[in-house]
mmCIF file of C-alpha atoms in Angstrom:
data_model
loop_
_atom_site.group_PDB
_atom_site.id
_atom_site.type_symbol
_atom_site.label_atom_id
_atom_site.label_comp_id
_atom_site.label_asym_id
_atom_site.label_seq_id
_atom_site.Cartn_x
_atom_site.Cartn_y
_atom_site.Cartn_z
ATOM 1 C CA MET H 1111 2.785 4.523 -4.012
ATOM 2 C CA ARG H 1112 2.441 3.252 -6.218
ATOM 3 C CA VAL H 1113 8.282 -0.623 -11.967
ATOM 4 C CA SER H 1114 10.384 -2.486 -13.558
ATOM 5 C CA ARG H 1115 12.702 -0.181 -15.842
ATOM 6 C CA GLY H 1116 12.211 -2.748 -18.140
ATOM 7 C CA ILE H 1117 9.527 -1.482 -18.871
ATOM 8 C CA LEU H 1118 6.243 -2.978 -17.259
ATOM 9 C CA GLY H 1119 3.459 -1.745 -19.019
ATOM 10 C CA PHE H 1120 1.068 -1.735 -15.825
ATOM 11 C CA THR H 1121 -2.727 -1.590 -17.351
ATOM 12 C CA VAL H 1122 -4.173 1.159 -15.428
ATOM 13 C CA THR H 1123 -8.117 0.249 -15.152
ATOM 14 C CA LEU H 1124 -10.820 3.008 -13.792
ATOM 15 C CA ILE H 1125 -11.980 1.063 -10.945
ATOM 16 C CA ILE H 1126 -13.164 2.583 -7.741
ATOM 17 C CA ALA H 1127 -9.818 2.341 -5.159
ATOM 18 C CA PRO H 1128 -9.703 -1.044 -2.893
ATOM 19 C CA VAL H 1129 -11.511 -0.882 0.410
ATOM 20 C CA GLY H 1130 -9.434 0.312 3.301
ATOM 21 C CA ILE H 1131 -7.530 3.529 1.308
ATOM 22 C CA GLY H 1132 -4.437 4.488 3.749
ATOM 23 C CA PHE H 1133 -2.284 7.096 3.858
ATOM 24 C CA ALA H 1134 1.046 5.867 2.212
ATOM 25 C CA HIS H 1135 3.989 4.897 4.740
ATOM 26 C CA GLY H 1136 7.096 3.738 3.717
ATOM 27 C CA GLY H 1137 10.034 4.752 1.395
ATOM 28 C CA GLY H 1138 9.624 8.638 1.548
ATOM 29 C CA SER H 1139 11.621 11.159 -0.488
ATOM 30 C CA MET H 1140 15.108 10.440 -1.301
ATOM 31 C CA SER H 1141 17.972 13.142 -0.862
ATOM 32 C CA GLY H 1142 19.809 13.943 -3.565
ATOM 33 C CA GLY H 1143 18.676 13.955 -7.559
ATOM 34 C CA THR H 1144 17.555 17.186 -7.817
ATOM 35 C CA THR H 1145 20.227 18.612 -10.115
ATOM 36 C CA GLY H 1146 22.615 17.333 -12.217
ATOM 37 C CA SER H 1147 25.970 16.944 -10.896
ATOM 38 C CA MET H 1148 27.435 20.169 -12.509
ATOM 39 C CA ALA H 1149 25.816 22.704 -14.305
ATOM 40 C CA GLY H 1150 25.012 21.605 -17.706
ATOM 41 C CA SER H 1151 26.226 17.995 -17.268
ATOM 42 C CA PRO H 1152 24.098 14.983 -17.690
ATOM 43 C CA SER H 1153 22.499 13.499 -14.973
ATOM 44 C CA SER H 1154 23.136 10.070 -14.114
ATOM 45 C CA PRO H 1155 20.575 6.997 -14.201
ATOM 46 C CA GLU H 1156 20.670 7.487 -10.167
ATOM 47 C CA ASP H 1157 19.873 10.853 -10.123
ATOM 48 C CA MET H 1158 17.156 10.849 -12.740
ATOM 49 C CA ALA H 1159 15.911 7.799 -10.827
ATOM 50 C CA LYS H 1160 15.971 9.628 -7.343
ATOM 51 C CA ARG H 1161 14.030 12.725 -9.218
ATOM 52 C CA ALA H 1162 11.425 10.572 -10.346
ATOM 53 C CA TYR H 1163 10.954 8.690 -7.100
ATOM 54 C CA ASN H 1164 10.707 11.989 -5.278
ATOM 55 C CA SER H 1165 8.371 13.540 -7.680
ATOM 56 C CA GLY H 1166 6.000 10.100 -7.647
ATOM 57 C CA VAL H 1167 6.100 10.691 -3.718
ATOM 58 C CA GLY H 1168 4.617 14.040 -4.022
ATOM 59 C CA SER H 1169 2.040 12.902 -6.321
ATOM 60 C CA LEU H 1170 1.097 10.552 -4.161
ATOM 61 C CA LYS H 1171 0.536 12.967 -1.494
ATOM 62 C CA LYS H 1172 -1.545 15.097 -3.322
ATOM 63 C CA ALA H 1173 -3.726 11.984 -4.564
ATOM 64 C CA GLN H 1174 -4.134 11.021 -0.844
ATOM 65 C CA GLU H 1175 -4.809 14.965 0.127
ATOM 66 C CA TYR H 1176 -7.821 14.387 -2.521
ATOM 67 C CA ASP H 1177 -8.660 11.201 -1.157
ATOM 68 C CA SER H 1178 -9.327 12.932 2.163
ATOM 69 C CA ASP H 1179 -11.527 15.658 0.609
ATOM 70 C CA ALA H 1180 -13.528 12.684 -1.349
ATOM 71 C CA ALA H 1181 -13.932 11.538 2.360
ATOM 72 C CA LYS H 1182 -14.926 14.726 4.330
ATOM 73 C CA ALA H 1183 -16.944 16.122 1.304
ATOM 74 C CA ALA H 1184 -20.726 17.103 2.090
ATOM 75 C CA ASN H 1185 -22.225 16.081 -1.080
ATOM 76 C CA PRO H 1186 -21.804 13.149 -3.794
ATOM 77 C CA GLN H 1187 -20.861 15.824 -6.696
ATOM 78 C CA LYS H 1188 -17.420 17.182 -4.613
ATOM 79 C CA SER H 1189 -16.684 13.684 -3.351
ATOM 80 C CA ALA H 1190 -16.698 12.560 -7.243
ATOM 81 C CA LYS H 1191 -14.706 15.588 -8.322
ATOM 82 C CA ALA H 1192 -12.081 15.359 -5.296
ATOM 83 C CA LEU H 1193 -11.680 11.343 -6.400
ATOM 84 C CA ASP H 1194 -11.262 12.413 -9.914
ATOM 85 C CA LYS H 1195 -8.507 14.351 -9.287
ATOM 86 C CA ALA H 1196 -7.265 11.433 -6.815
ATOM 87 C CA HIS H 1197 -7.038 9.500 -9.802
ATOM 88 C CA GLN H 1198 -5.299 11.450 -12.077
ATOM 89 C CA TYR H 1199 -2.353 12.195 -9.461
ATOM 90 C CA TYR H 1200 -1.931 7.987 -8.505
ATOM 91 C CA SER H 1201 -1.944 7.767 -12.460
ATOM 92 C CA LYS H 1202 0.862 10.417 -12.419
ATOM 93 C CA ALA H 1203 2.724 9.047 -9.444
ATOM 94 C CA LEU H 1204 2.602 5.566 -11.300
ATOM 95 C CA GLU H 1205 4.335 6.839 -14.421
ATOM 96 C CA GLN H 1206 6.775 8.458 -12.160
ATOM 97 C CA PHE H 1207 7.679 5.563 -10.369
ATOM 98 C CA ILE H 1208 7.841 3.404 -13.404
ATOM 99 C CA ASP H 1209 10.611 5.950 -14.740
ATOM 100 C CA ALA H 1210 12.255 5.403 -11.712
ATOM 101 C CA VAL H 1211 12.628 1.793 -11.676
ATOM 102 C CA SER H 1212 13.495 2.344 -15.503
ATOM 103 C CA GLN H 1213 16.536 4.171 -14.275
ATOM 104 C CA GLN H 1214 17.056 1.817 -11.478
ATOM 105 C CA PRO H 1215 15.651 -1.427 -11.704
ATOM 106 C CA LYS H 1216 16.598 -2.378 -8.309
ATOM 107 C CA MET H 1217 14.838 0.630 -6.585
ATOM 108 C CA TYR H 1218 12.592 -1.469 -4.117
ATOM 109 C CA GLN H 1219 10.990 1.626 -2.585
ATOM 110 C CA ALA H 1220 9.612 2.675 -5.985
ATOM 111 C CA TRP H 1221 8.567 -0.815 -7.155
ATOM 112 C CA ASN H 1222 6.696 -0.825 -3.932
ATOM 113 C CA TYR H 1223 5.009 2.704 -4.647
ATOM 114 C CA ILE H 1224 4.185 1.143 -7.942
ATOM 115 C CA GLY H 1225 2.120 -1.378 -6.358
ATOM 116 C CA PHE H 1226 0.635 1.183 -4.141
ATOM 117 C CA ALA H 1227 -0.466 3.437 -7.088
ATOM 118 C CA ASN H 1228 -1.886 0.566 -8.961
ATOM 119 C CA ARG H 1229 -3.813 -0.916 -5.933
ATOM 120 C CA HIS H 1230 -5.584 2.569 -5.690
ATOM 121 C CA LEU H 1231 -5.885 2.913 -8.879
ATOM 122 C CA GLY H 1232 -8.185 -0.991 -8.659
ATOM 123 C CA SER H 1233 -5.341 -2.682 -10.753
ATOM 124 C CA TYR H 1234 -4.610 -5.544 -8.069
ATOM 125 C CA ASP H 1235 -2.973 -7.854 -10.047
ATOM 126 C CA ALA H 1236 -0.545 -5.261 -11.282
ATOM 127 C CA ALA H 1237 0.024 -4.271 -8.060
ATOM 128 C CA LEU H 1238 0.604 -7.578 -6.800
ATOM 129 C CA SER H 1239 3.416 -7.942 -9.593
ATOM 130 C CA ALA H 1240 5.110 -4.449 -8.258
ATOM 131 C CA TYR H 1241 5.065 -5.876 -4.496
ATOM 132 C CA ALA H 1242 6.770 -9.090 -5.332
ATOM 133 C CA LYS H 1243 9.524 -7.220 -7.154
ATOM 134 C CA ALA H 1244 9.550 -5.175 -4.298
ATOM 135 C CA LEU H 1245 10.366 -8.138 -1.982
ATOM 136 C CA GLU H 1246 12.287 -10.039 -4.248
ATOM 137 C CA LEU H 1247 14.929 -7.174 -4.037
ATOM 138 C CA ASN H 1248 14.190 -6.914 -0.283
ATOM 139 C CA PRO H 1249 12.422 -9.711 1.157
ATOM 140 C CA THR H 1250 11.916 -8.602 4.518
ATOM 141 C CA TYR H 1251 10.651 -4.896 3.417
ATOM 142 C CA PRO H 1252 7.599 -4.828 5.724
ATOM 143 C CA GLU H 1253 5.677 -1.709 4.023
ATOM 144 C CA ALA H 1254 5.688 -4.068 0.998
ATOM 145 C CA ILE H 1255 4.200 -6.589 3.027
ATOM 146 C CA GLU H 1256 1.256 -4.995 4.552
ATOM 147 C CA TYR H 1257 0.431 -3.266 1.166
ATOM 148 C CA ARG H 1258 0.641 -6.549 -0.568
ATOM 149 C CA GLY H 1259 -1.745 -7.670 1.962
ATOM 150 C CA GLU H 1260 -4.181 -5.219 1.149
ATOM 151 C CA ALA H 1261 -4.088 -6.118 -2.490
ATOM 152 C CA TYR H 1262 -4.785 -9.607 -1.393
ATOM 153 C CA LEU H 1263 -8.173 -8.336 0.742
ATOM 154 C CA GLY H 1264 -8.920 -6.343 -2.730
ATOM 155 C CA LEU H 1265 -8.837 -9.669 -4.734
ATOM 156 C CA ASN H 1266 -10.784 -11.523 -1.612
ATOM 157 C CA LYS H 1267 -7.635 -13.572 -1.332
ATOM 158 C CA ILE H 1268 -8.523 -13.806 2.672
ATOM 159 C CA ASP H 1269 -5.969 -16.547 3.193
ATOM 160 C CA ASP H 1270 -3.082 -14.616 1.764
ATOM 161 C CA ALA H 1271 -4.149 -11.738 3.615
ATOM 162 C CA LYS H 1272 -3.787 -13.799 6.896
ATOM 163 C CA GLU H 1273 -0.512 -14.874 6.342
ATOM 164 C CA ALA H 1274 0.390 -11.156 5.441
ATOM 165 C CA TYR H 1275 -0.509 -10.258 8.837
ATOM 166 C CA MET H 1276 1.069 -13.226 10.974
ATOM 167 C CA THR H 1277 4.481 -12.256 9.001
ATOM 168 C CA LEU H 1278 4.138 -8.672 10.268
ATOM 169 C CA PHE H 1279 2.964 -9.273 13.530
ATOM 170 C CA ARG H 1280 6.062 -11.115 14.043
ATOM 171 C CA GLU H 1281 8.176 -8.427 12.578
ATOM 172 C CA SER H 1282 6.540 -5.000 12.311
ATOM 173 C CA ARG H 1283 3.594 -4.842 15.210
ATOM 174 C CA SER H 1284 2.502 -1.215 14.130
ATOM 175 C CA LEU H 1285 2.055 -2.048 10.264
ATOM 176 C CA ALA H 1286 -0.027 -5.308 11.886
ATOM 177 C CA GLY H 1287 -2.301 -2.928 12.898
ATOM 178 C CA GLU H 1288 -2.493 -0.906 10.044
ATOM 179 C CA LEU H 1289 -3.543 -4.223 7.789
ATOM 180 C CA MET H 1290 -5.869 -5.199 10.813
ATOM 181 C CA THR H 1291 -7.663 -1.930 10.329
ATOM 182 C CA ALA H 1292 -7.734 -2.621 6.554
ATOM 183 C CA MET H 1293 -9.212 -5.916 7.622
ATOM 184 C CA ARG H 1294 -11.592 -4.447 9.473
ATOM 185 C CA ARG H 1295 -12.943 -2.639 7.138
ATOM 186 C CA TRP H 1296 -13.021 -5.116 4.462
ATOM 187 C CA SER H 1297 -15.245 -7.457 6.561
ATOM 188 C CA ASP H 1298 -17.604 -4.428 7.187
ATOM 189 C CA ALA H 1299 -17.704 -4.085 3.463
ATOM 190 C CA ARG H 1300 -18.206 -7.728 2.379
ATOM 191 C CA ARG H 1301 -20.939 -8.138 4.887
ATOM 192 C CA ILE H 1302 -22.988 -5.560 2.628
ATOM 193 C CA ASP H 1303 -21.395 -6.670 -0.653
ATOM 194 C CA ALA H 1304 -20.132 -10.274 -0.317
ATOM 195 C CA GLN H 1305 -18.788 -10.053 -3.757
ATOM 196 C CA GLY H 1306 -19.479 -13.714 -4.701
ATOM 197 C CA LEU H 1307 -17.637 -15.065 -1.435
ATOM 198 C CA ALA H 1308 -19.939 -17.257 0.792
ATOM 199 C CA PRO H 1309 -21.477 -15.311 3.741
ATOM 200 C CA GLU H 1310 -20.055 -18.024 6.284
ATOM 201 C CA ASP H 1311 -16.508 -17.679 4.762
ATOM 202 C CA VAL H 1312 -16.977 -13.700 5.413
ATOM 203 C CA GLU H 1313 -17.980 -14.204 8.969
ATOM 204 C CA ALA H 1314 -15.191 -16.938 9.805
ATOM 205 C CA PHE H 1315 -12.916 -14.321 8.071
ATOM 206 C CA SER H 1316 -14.088 -11.707 10.663
ATOM 207 C CA LYS H 1317 -14.030 -14.008 13.470
ATOM 208 C CA TRP H 1318 -10.276 -14.617 12.777
ATOM 209 C CA VAL H 1319 -9.752 -10.723 12.381
ATOM 210 C CA ASP H 1320 -11.305 -10.394 16.040
ATOM 211 C CA GLU H 1321 -9.645 -13.279 17.487
ATOM 212 C CA ARG H 1322 -6.357 -11.691 16.028
ATOM 213 C CA ALA H 1323 -7.048 -8.180 17.701
ATOM 214 C CA GLY H 1324 -7.538 -9.643 20.897
ATOM 215 C CA ILE H 1325 -4.460 -11.605 21.188
ATOM 216 C CA ALA H 1326 -2.803 -8.301 19.966
ATOM 217 C CA ALA H 1327 -3.899 -6.321 22.755
ATOM 218 C CA GLN H 1328 -3.393 -9.076 25.217
ATOM 219 C CA THR H 1329 0.328 -9.092 23.913
ATOM 220 C CA ALA H 1330 0.819 -5.042 24.037
ATOM 221 C CA SER H 1331 -0.428 -5.129 27.745
ATOM 222 C CA LEU H 1332 1.976 -7.879 28.703
ATOM 223 C CA ALA H 1333 4.700 -5.641 27.191
ATOM 224 C CA VAL H 1334 3.692 -2.771 28.613
ATOM 225 C CA GLY H 1335 3.541 -4.629 32.145
ATOM 226 C CA ALA H 1336 6.960 -6.079 31.439
ATOM 227 C CA GLN H 1337 8.531 -3.027 30.771
ATOM 228 C CA ALA H 1338 6.955 -1.201 33.880
ATOM 229 C CA THR H 1339 8.457 -4.176 35.849
ATOM 230 C CA TRP H 1340 11.711 -3.360 34.738
ATOM 231 C CA LYS H 1341 11.566 0.373 35.549
#
């Protein structure tokens, strides 16, 4: 969820959230950091970072609940109201994760969620910067790779999104599947509104997605068959 306790003053723009919003994965709440080490004693930077991080996770959960409400709303007014509440919680989460990294600059999970929150607020470039920081600190963090892939889609950087998918296909099939789902939603949306892309480029990407989905299904079947053989 959407950093650098430096502090990065990421600009939050009031843009509709990206195509393919999904529920957050990765990181989760951290144990500890809920109270000072002793009554009346000052909290350590680590404790303060954990508290801010856990508060951010809570805010992200609320934001995504409102996203879900918006998707299920019976009329546009209710949907808009839910989306506004989601925006408020994503903004709150962003502040909390920035607070966390200001205390613990190497907390890569918080950087990852800073990217997540920025992406859902429409600030794609800021999201990419945060994901880059998370991956600088933990180069193999698959959640950041998947989230960054979705940010690439939001910026129509389809070659970069492909590369992210291929990395996940090798290292995390479940997250590769999530990015594949986002890619399909992106393709459907761009067929309706190409946003400046050439229609043939959209179709070529859609074809690539279908081919990769077929390969994923085939290799998954082979893996299941191999397991059955060994039983």
